């Protein structure tokens, strides 16, 4: 579908006019519990939600950007990230520079997990791949062959990358998707509709949370007969990322919006990002807090038949966005899922690696390699015999006395967490890593190595998402 076709639909015209009229009033007020602080967050309008924007991004050493949370701080950080991306793509596409720039964006957005291994494995041709998808998105046609390719990588990480280099493209993540659906329900109720028009069925994704959590954040806007499908990475994500961007851009251009503070108080180049930020804040949790006489309005789950007909899923199904992350082993490329916990890393198949074992393994590597490259070298037969090259497998076996083969999974996870950094070695063929001495705070042999703070920071940012 072309942008012009979508925006001239009578349904979209009516919705744009309605939303543009309600940017600053109480129609879209909301309140929920902040799971981190336990306090009640509330906004009186979409503009008020933007004014309270909060995203505590981690430090970005490559950009010399410290931690920060305000809209202004994040806008400056995104500007620096955009500059690095553009420099990596033009005038000459540079795959290595693109890899570093993309990973920095993932770090900012808290989406390294599930993405970094893919980026490293697909460095060759990465810059031209990004340019091609960028140009396809800018062409404003969801039927573009590149955007319908079943191998298209488009997910919560890549939407952040493309939002920085495309024309008027928002970040479409689970929080923004949740808020869009929530607003659509408000619109449908105001208009007396019985179901969500197909043009407004923005797919949703569950929040990241520990499977089985007693009170997970609500991201499914479906309620009663108003049903939204589940988000899938790839072509579906790209399609609705474009439609959401077109729609919000039209809202800001509407005559009905010209008296809004989004227009009168925000520079033109920041307005779309500010509206996205407002959605991001509301979409943290759609379950309203029943305080000050305001009834709880957590969306009711769809019936099984409704869900099946539109591809909707329950958050418990864990289709996308849970605390389980897809990754793959380094040698054979075997797909596996891992989960991060405060005191361990679960790499699947019953292999739960305690922090003490990870610390001991990395400490062994630090004492034997310092900041020099080391290989995986985790042969199940050669490591116990002492005939394998010294590497992570040997380090794990020597430090814990446990079999070394699943250190292939551990290495992949540690790479995604930036604890170890992939590199080439002049001493031997094959993939090598160095310890991220800056992140780990390693200076000399007496330095105490502990990954616990890194895991805690990861979980804290995951809880914000």
Coordinates of C-alpha atoms in Angstrom, one line a residue:
X1 CA 0.0 0.0 0.0
X2 CA 1.2 3.5 -0.9
X3 CA 1.2 6.3 1.6
X4 CA -1.2 8.3 -0.4
X5 CA -3.7 5.4 -0.5
X6 CA -3.5 4.9 3.2
X7 CA -3.9 8.5 4.2
X8 CA -6.9 9.1 1.8
X9 CA -8.9 6.3 3.3
X10 CA -12.0 7.8 4.9
X11 CA -11.3 5.9 8.1
X12 CA -7.8 7.3 8.4
X13 CA -9.0 10.9 7.6
X14 CA -11.6 10.7 10.3
X15 CA -9.2 9.2 12.8
X16 CA -6.5 11.8 12.1
X17 CA -9.0 14.6 12.6
X18 CA -10.2 13.1 15.9
X19 CA -6.7 12.5 17.3
X20 CA -5.5 15.9 16.2
X21 CA -8.3 17.5 18.1
X22 CA -7.4 15.5 21.3
X23 CA -3.7 16.0 21.6
X24 CA -3.8 18.3 24.6
X25 CA -7.1 17.5 26.4
X26 CA -8.1 14.9 28.9
X27 CA -9.6 12.5 26.4
X28 CA -6.3 10.6 26.4
X29 CA -5.3 10.9 30.1
X30 CA -3.9 7.8 31.7
X31 CA -2.4 6.5 34.9
X32 CA -0.5 3.3 35.7
X33 CA 1.9 2.0 38.3
X34 CA 5.6 2.3 37.7
X35 CA 6.9 -1.2 38.3
X36 CA 10.4 0.1 39.3
X37 CA 9.5 2.8 41.8
X38 CA 6.0 1.5 42.8
X39 CA 4.7 5.0 42.4
X40 CA 1.7 6.1 40.3
X41 CA 2.5 7.7 36.9
X42 CA -0.2 9.8 35.3
X43 CA -0.7 12.2 32.4
X44 CA -3.5 14.6 31.7
X45 CA -3.0 14.4 27.9
X46 CA -0.8 13.2 25.2
X47 CA 1.3 16.4 25.4
X48 CA 1.6 15.9 29.2
X49 CA 2.9 12.4 28.5
X50 CA 5.6 13.8 26.3
X51 CA 6.5 16.4 28.9
X52 CA 7.2 13.5 31.3
X53 CA 9.3 11.5 28.9
X54 CA 11.8 9.3 30.7
X55 CA 14.2 6.8 29.1
X56 CA 17.4 6.2 31.2
X57 CA 19.7 5.1 28.4
X58 CA 23.1 3.6 29.4
X59 CA 26.4 5.3 28.8
X60 CA 27.7 5.2 25.3
X61 CA 31.6 5.4 25.5
X62 CA 32.1 5.5 21.7
X63 CA 30.1 8.7 21.6
X64 CA 31.3 10.1 24.9
X65 CA 27.6 10.2 26.0
X66 CA 26.9 9.7 29.7
X67 CA 23.7 8.2 31.0
X68 CA 20.6 10.3 30.8
X69 CA 16.8 10.1 30.8
X70 CA 15.2 13.4 29.7
X71 CA 13.8 14.0 26.2
X72 CA 16.4 16.7 25.6
X73 CA 19.3 14.4 26.7
X74 CA 18.0 11.5 24.6
X75 CA 17.4 13.8 21.6
X76 CA 21.1 14.9 21.7
X77 CA 22.2 11.3 22.0
X78 CA 20.1 10.3 19.1
X79 CA 21.5 13.2 17.0
X80 CA 25.0 11.8 17.7
X81 CA 23.9 8.3 16.9
X82 CA 22.3 9.5 13.6
X83 CA 25.6 11.3 12.7
X84 CA 27.6 8.1 13.2
X85 CA 25.1 6.1 11.1
X86 CA 25.1 8.5 8.3
X87 CA 28.9 8.7 8.3
X88 CA 29.1 4.9 8.0
X89 CA 26.8 4.9 5.0
X90 CA 28.0 7.9 3.1
X91 CA 29.9 8.8 1.0
X92 CA 31.4 5.3 1.0
X93 CA 29.5 2.5 2.7
X94 CA 31.7 1.2 5.6
X95 CA 30.6 -2.1 7.0
X96 CA 32.7 -2.0 10.2
X97 CA 31.7 1.6 11.0
X98 CA 28.0 0.6 10.3
X99 CA 28.3 -2.3 12.7
X100 CA 29.7 -0.1 15.5
X101 CA 27.0 2.6 14.8
X102 CA 24.2 0.1 14.8
X103 CA 25.3 -1.6 18.0
X104 CA 25.5 1.8 19.7
X105 CA 21.9 2.4 18.7
X106 CA 21.0 -1.0 20.1
X107 CA 22.8 -0.2 23.3
X108 CA 20.9 3.1 23.6
X109 CA 17.6 1.4 23.1
X110 CA 18.3 -1.5 25.5
X111 CA 17.9 -4.1 22.6
X112 CA 21.4 -5.5 22.3
X113 CA 20.1 -8.9 23.4
X114 CA 18.9 -10.9 20.4
X115 CA 20.6 -8.5 17.9
X116 CA 24.3 -8.1 18.4
X117 CA 25.3 -11.7 17.4
X118 CA 23.3 -11.2 14.2
X119 CA 25.0 -7.9 13.5
X120 CA 28.4 -9.3 14.0
X121 CA 27.6 -12.3 11.8
X122 CA 26.3 -10.1 9.0
X123 CA 28.9 -7.4 9.0
X124 CA 29.9 -8.0 5.4
X125 CA 27.4 -6.0 3.3
X126 CA 25.7 -4.5 6.4
X127 CA 26.0 -0.9 5.2
X128 CA 24.6 -1.5 1.8
X129 CA 21.8 -3.6 3.3
X130 CA 20.8 -0.8 5.6
X131 CA 20.9 1.7 2.7
X132 CA 18.7 -0.5 0.6
X133 CA 16.1 -0.9 3.3
X134 CA 16.3 2.8 4.2
X135 CA 15.6 3.7 0.6
X136 CA 12.7 1.2 0.4
X137 CA 11.1 2.7 3.5
X138 CA 11.5 6.2 2.2
X139 CA 9.7 5.1 -1.0
X140 CA 6.5 4.9 1.1
X141 CA 5.1 1.8 -0.3
X142 CA 4.6 -1.3 2.0
X143 CA 4.5 -3.6 -1.1
X144 CA 8.1 -2.8 -2.0
X145 CA 9.8 -6.2 -2.6
X146 CA 12.6 -5.5 -0.1
X147 CA 10.0 -4.8 2.6
X148 CA 8.0 -8.0 1.9
X149 CA 11.1 -10.2 1.7
X150 CA 10.6 -13.1 4.1
X151 CA 14.3 -12.7 5.1
X152 CA 13.9 -9.0 6.1
X153 CA 15.3 -8.3 9.5
X154 CA 13.0 -5.7 11.0
X155 CA 12.4 -5.9 14.8
X156 CA 12.5 -3.7 17.9
X157 CA 16.2 -3.1 17.3
X158 CA 16.1 -2.3 13.6
X159 CA 13.1 0.1 13.9
X160 CA 15.4 2.3 16.1
X161 CA 18.2 2.2 13.5
X162 CA 15.9 3.1 10.6
X163 CA 14.1 5.8 12.5
X164 CA 17.3 7.7 12.6
X165 CA 18.1 7.6 8.9
X166 CA 14.7 7.5 7.3
X167 CA 12.4 10.4 6.5
X168 CA 9.8 10.8 9.2
X169 CA 9.9 7.3 10.6
X170 CA 9.0 6.7 14.2
X171 CA 10.3 3.9 16.5
X172 CA 7.6 1.3 16.5
X173 CA 8.2 -0.8 19.6
X174 CA 5.9 -2.6 22.0
X175 CA 5.2 0.6 24.1
X176 CA 4.4 2.7 21.1
X177 CA 2.3 0.0 19.5
X178 CA 0.4 -0.5 22.8
X179 CA -0.5 3.2 23.1
X180 CA -1.6 3.4 19.5
X181 CA -3.9 0.5 19.9
X182 CA -5.2 2.0 23.2
X183 CA -5.9 5.3 21.4
X184 CA -7.7 3.5 18.6
X185 CA -10.0 1.8 21.1
X186 CA -10.8 5.2 22.6
X187 CA -11.6 6.4 19.1
X188 CA -13.8 3.4 18.3
X189 CA -15.7 3.9 21.5
X190 CA -16.2 7.6 20.8
X191 CA -17.4 6.9 17.3
X192 CA -19.8 4.1 18.3
X193 CA -17.9 1.5 16.3
X194 CA -18.3 -2.2 17.0
X195 CA -14.8 -3.4 15.9
X196 CA -11.5 -1.9 14.9
X197 CA -11.3 -0.8 11.3
X198 CA -8.6 -2.8 9.4
X199 CA -6.6 0.3 8.7
X200 CA -6.1 0.9 12.4
X201 CA -5.3 -2.7 13.6
X202 CA -1.9 -1.8 14.9
X203 CA -0.1 -5.1 15.9
X204 CA 1.0 -5.3 19.5
X205 CA 3.8 -7.1 21.3
X206 CA 4.0 -8.2 25.0
X207 CA 6.3 -6.4 27.4
X208 CA 9.6 -8.0 28.4
X209 CA 9.0 -9.8 31.7
X210 CA 9.9 -13.0 33.4
X211 CA 7.7 -15.8 32.1
X212 CA 5.0 -16.5 34.7
X213 CA 5.3 -13.1 36.3
X214 CA 2.2 -12.6 38.6
X215 CA 1.6 -9.0 37.3
X216 CA 3.1 -8.4 33.9
X217 CA 2.9 -5.0 32.2
X218 CA -0.2 -4.9 29.9
X219 CA 0.6 -4.1 26.3
X220 CA -2.4 -5.8 24.6
X221 CA -4.9 -3.0 23.8
X222 CA -7.6 -5.6 22.8
X223 CA -10.8 -5.3 24.8
X224 CA -14.2 -6.8 24.1
X225 CA -14.8 -6.8 20.3
X226 CA -11.9 -4.5 19.7
X227 CA -9.1 -6.9 18.7
X228 CA -5.5 -6.3 17.6
X229 CA -3.2 -8.9 16.0
X230 CA 0.2 -9.9 17.4
X231 CA 3.3 -8.2 16.1
X232 CA 5.8 -10.4 14.1
X233 CA 9.3 -9.3 13.2
X234 CA 10.0 -8.8 9.5
X235 CA 7.6 -7.6 6.9
X236 CA 4.6 -7.1 9.2
X237 CA 6.7 -5.0 11.6
X238 CA 8.0 -2.8 8.7
X239 CA 4.5 -2.4 7.2
X240 CA 2.9 -1.1 10.4
X241 CA 5.9 1.0 11.3
X242 CA 5.3 2.8 8.1
X243 CA 1.6 3.2 8.6
X244 CA 2.0 4.4 12.1
X245 CA 4.6 7.0 10.9
X246 CA 2.4 8.2 8.1
X247 CA -0.6 8.5 10.4
X248 CA 1.2 10.5 13.2
X249 CA 2.8 12.7 10.6
X250 CA -0.7 13.5 9.2
X251 CA -2.0 14.2 12.7
X252 CA 0.7 16.8 13.3
X253 CA -0.1 18.4 9.9
X254 CA -3.8 18.5 10.5
X255 CA -5.5 21.9 10.8
X256 CA -7.0 20.6 14.0
X257 CA -3.6 20.2 15.6
X258 CA -2.2 23.7 14.9
X259 CA -3.1 25.1 18.3
X260 CA -1.6 22.1 20.1
X261 CA 1.5 22.5 22.2
X262 CA 3.1 19.9 20.0
X263 CA 3.0 22.6 17.3
X264 CA 3.3 25.8 19.3
X265 CA 6.0 24.7 21.8
X266 CA 8.2 22.2 19.9
X267 CA 10.5 22.8 17.0
X268 CA 9.3 21.3 13.7
X269 CA 12.1 18.7 13.5
X270 CA 11.3 17.3 16.9
X271 CA 7.5 17.1 16.8
X272 CA 7.1 13.6 15.4
X273 CA 9.7 12.3 17.9
X274 CA 7.9 14.1 20.7
X275 CA 4.5 12.5 19.7
X276 CA 6.3 9.1 19.6
X277 CA 7.7 9.9 23.1
X278 CA 4.2 10.5 24.4
X279 CA 3.0 7.2 23.1
X280 CA 6.1 5.5 24.6
X281 CA 5.2 6.8 28.0
X282 CA 1.6 5.8 28.0
X283 CA 2.4 2.4 26.5
X284 CA 4.5 1.4 29.4
X285 CA 1.4 -0.3 30.9
X286 CA -2.2 -0.1 29.6
X287 CA -3.6 -1.3 32.9
X288 CA -4.9 1.9 34.6
X289 CA -4.3 2.2 38.3
X290 CA -7.7 2.3 40.2
X291 CA -6.9 5.5 42.2
X292 CA -8.7 8.7 43.0
X293 CA -12.0 7.3 41.9
X294 CA -10.8 6.2 38.5
X295 CA -11.8 2.7 37.6
X296 CA -9.3 0.1 36.4
X297 CA -9.5 -0.3 32.7
X298 CA -7.2 -3.1 31.9
X299 CA -8.2 -4.5 28.5
X300 CA -10.2 -7.7 28.6
X301 CA -8.7 -10.6 26.8
X302 CA -10.1 -11.5 23.4
X303 CA -12.0 -14.7 23.0
X304 CA -10.1 -17.7 21.6
X305 CA -12.0 -17.4 18.3
X306 CA -11.3 -13.7 18.0
X307 CA -7.7 -14.2 18.8
X308 CA -7.3 -17.0 16.3
X309 CA -9.0 -15.1 13.5
X310 CA -6.6 -12.1 13.8
X311 CA -3.5 -13.8 15.0
X312 CA -3.7 -12.3 18.4
X313 CA -1.8 -13.9 21.3
X314 CA -1.7 -13.6 25.1
X315 CA 1.4 -12.1 26.6
X316 CA 1.9 -15.5 28.4
X317 CA 2.4 -17.1 25.0
X318 CA 5.8 -15.4 24.8
X319 CA 5.8 -15.0 21.0
X320 CA 7.9 -11.9 21.1
X321 CA 9.4 -9.5 23.6
X322 CA 9.7 -11.7 26.7
X323 CA 12.9 -12.0 28.7
X324 CA 13.9 -14.9 26.5
X325 CA 16.2 -13.9 23.7
X326 CA 16.9 -15.7 20.5
X327 CA 20.6 -16.3 19.8
X328 CA 22.8 -19.0 18.1
X329 CA 25.9 -20.8 18.9
X330 CA 29.2 -19.6 17.4
X331 CA 30.4 -22.8 15.6
X332 CA 27.3 -24.5 14.2
X333 CA 24.9 -21.6 14.4
X334 CA 22.4 -23.6 16.4
X335 CA 19.5 -21.5 17.6
X336 CA 18.9 -21.2 21.3
X337 CA 17.2 -19.0 23.8
X338 CA 18.8 -17.4 26.8
X339 CA 17.5 -15.6 29.9
X340 CA 19.2 -13.2 32.2
X341 CA 18.7 -13.3 35.9
X342 CA 20.4 -11.3 38.7
X343 CA 22.4 -14.3 39.8
X344 CA 22.8 -16.5 36.7
X345 CA 22.4 -16.8 32.9
X346 CA 20.1 -19.5 31.6
X347 CA 21.4 -20.7 28.2
X348 CA 18.8 -23.3 27.7
X349 CA 18.7 -27.1 27.9
X350 CA 19.0 -27.0 31.6
X351 CA 22.3 -25.1 31.5
X352 CA 22.0 -22.4 34.2
X353 CA 25.4 -20.7 34.7
X354 CA 25.7 -19.0 38.1
X355 CA 27.4 -15.6 38.3
X356 CA 30.1 -17.1 40.4
X357 CA 31.1 -19.6 37.6
X358 CA 31.0 -16.8 35.0
X359 CA 33.1 -14.6 37.2
X360 CA 35.6 -17.4 37.8
X361 CA 35.8 -18.1 34.1
X362 CA 36.4 -14.5 33.1
X363 CA 38.9 -14.0 36.0
X364 CA 40.9 -17.0 34.7
X365 CA 40.9 -15.4 31.2
X366 CA 42.0 -12.1 32.7
X367 CA 44.9 -13.7 34.5
X368 CA 46.0 -15.7 31.5
X369 CA 45.3 -13.3 28.6
X370 CA 44.9 -9.8 30.2
X371 CA 43.6 -7.7 27.3
X372 CA 44.9 -10.0 24.5
X373 CA 42.6 -12.1 22.3
X374 CA 41.5 -15.6 23.3
X375 CA 39.6 -18.3 21.3
X376 CA 36.5 -20.4 22.2
X377 CA 38.4 -23.7 22.1
X378 CA 35.8 -25.7 23.9
X379 CA 36.2 -29.2 22.6
X380 CA 34.4 -31.7 24.8
X381 CA 37.2 -34.2 24.4
X382 CA 40.3 -32.1 24.1
X383 CA 39.7 -29.6 27.0
X384 CA 39.6 -32.3 29.8
X385 CA 42.8 -33.9 28.4
X386 CA 44.6 -30.6 28.3
X387 CA 45.3 -30.8 24.6
X388 CA 42.9 -28.0 23.5
X389 CA 44.2 -24.5 22.8
X390 CA 43.8 -22.3 25.9
X391 CA 40.6 -20.3 25.5
X392 CA 37.2 -19.9 27.0
X393 CA 36.5 -23.6 27.2
X394 CA 39.7 -24.3 29.1
X395 CA 39.0 -21.3 31.4
X396 CA 35.5 -22.6 32.2
X397 CA 36.7 -26.1 32.8
X398 CA 39.7 -25.0 35.0
X399 CA 37.6 -22.5 37.0
X400 CA 34.5 -24.7 37.6
X401 CA 35.5 -28.3 36.9
X402 CA 32.4 -28.5 34.6
X403 CA 32.2 -29.6 31.0
X404 CA 33.1 -26.9 28.5
X405 CA 30.9 -27.5 25.3
X406 CA 28.1 -25.1 26.3
X407 CA 30.6 -22.2 26.7
X408 CA 29.8 -21.7 23.0
X409 CA 26.4 -20.4 24.2
X410 CA 27.9 -18.5 27.1
X411 CA 30.3 -16.7 24.7
X412 CA 27.5 -15.7 22.4
X413 CA 25.5 -14.3 25.4
X414 CA 28.6 -12.5 26.8
X415 CA 29.2 -11.0 23.4
X416 CA 25.6 -9.6 23.3
X417 CA 26.1 -8.1 26.7
X418 CA 29.4 -6.5 25.6
X419 CA 31.3 -8.3 28.3
X420 CA 33.6 -9.8 25.6
X421 CA 34.4 -8.1 22.3
X422 CA 34.9 -10.1 19.1
X423 CA 38.1 -9.5 17.2
X424 CA 40.5 -11.1 14.7
X425 CA 43.8 -12.5 16.0
X426 CA 47.1 -12.5 14.2
X427 CA 48.1 -15.6 16.3
X428 CA 45.5 -18.1 15.1
X429 CA 42.5 -18.5 12.7
X430 CA 39.0 -18.4 13.9
X431 CA 36.9 -16.1 16.1
X432 CA 38.6 -14.5 19.1
X433 CA 37.5 -12.1 21.8
X434 CA 39.0 -9.7 24.2
X435 CA 37.6 -8.9 27.6
X436 CA 35.8 -5.5 27.7
X437 CA 38.2 -4.1 30.4
X438 CA 36.4 -0.8 30.5
X439 CA 33.0 -2.2 31.2
X440 CA 34.4 -4.7 33.7
X441 CA 36.6 -2.2 35.4
X442 CA 39.8 -4.2 34.9
X443 CA 43.1 -2.3 35.4
X444 CA 45.6 -4.8 36.8
X445 CA 45.9 -8.3 38.3
X446 CA 44.4 -7.1 41.6
X447 CA 41.2 -5.9 39.9
X448 CA 38.1 -7.7 41.1
X449 CA 35.9 -9.0 38.3
X450 CA 32.1 -9.2 38.8
X451 CA 29.5 -9.3 36.1
X452 CA 26.6 -8.8 38.6
X453 CA 26.3 -5.0 38.1
X454 CA 26.1 -5.6 34.4
X455 CA 23.3 -8.1 34.7
X456 CA 21.5 -5.8 37.2
X457 CA 21.8 -2.8 34.7
X458 CA 20.5 -5.1 31.9
X459 CA 17.5 -6.1 34.0
X460 CA 16.8 -2.6 35.1
X461 CA 16.7 -1.3 31.5
X462 CA 14.6 -4.3 30.5
X463 CA 12.1 -3.4 33.3
X464 CA 11.9 0.1 31.8
X465 CA 11.0 -1.3 28.4

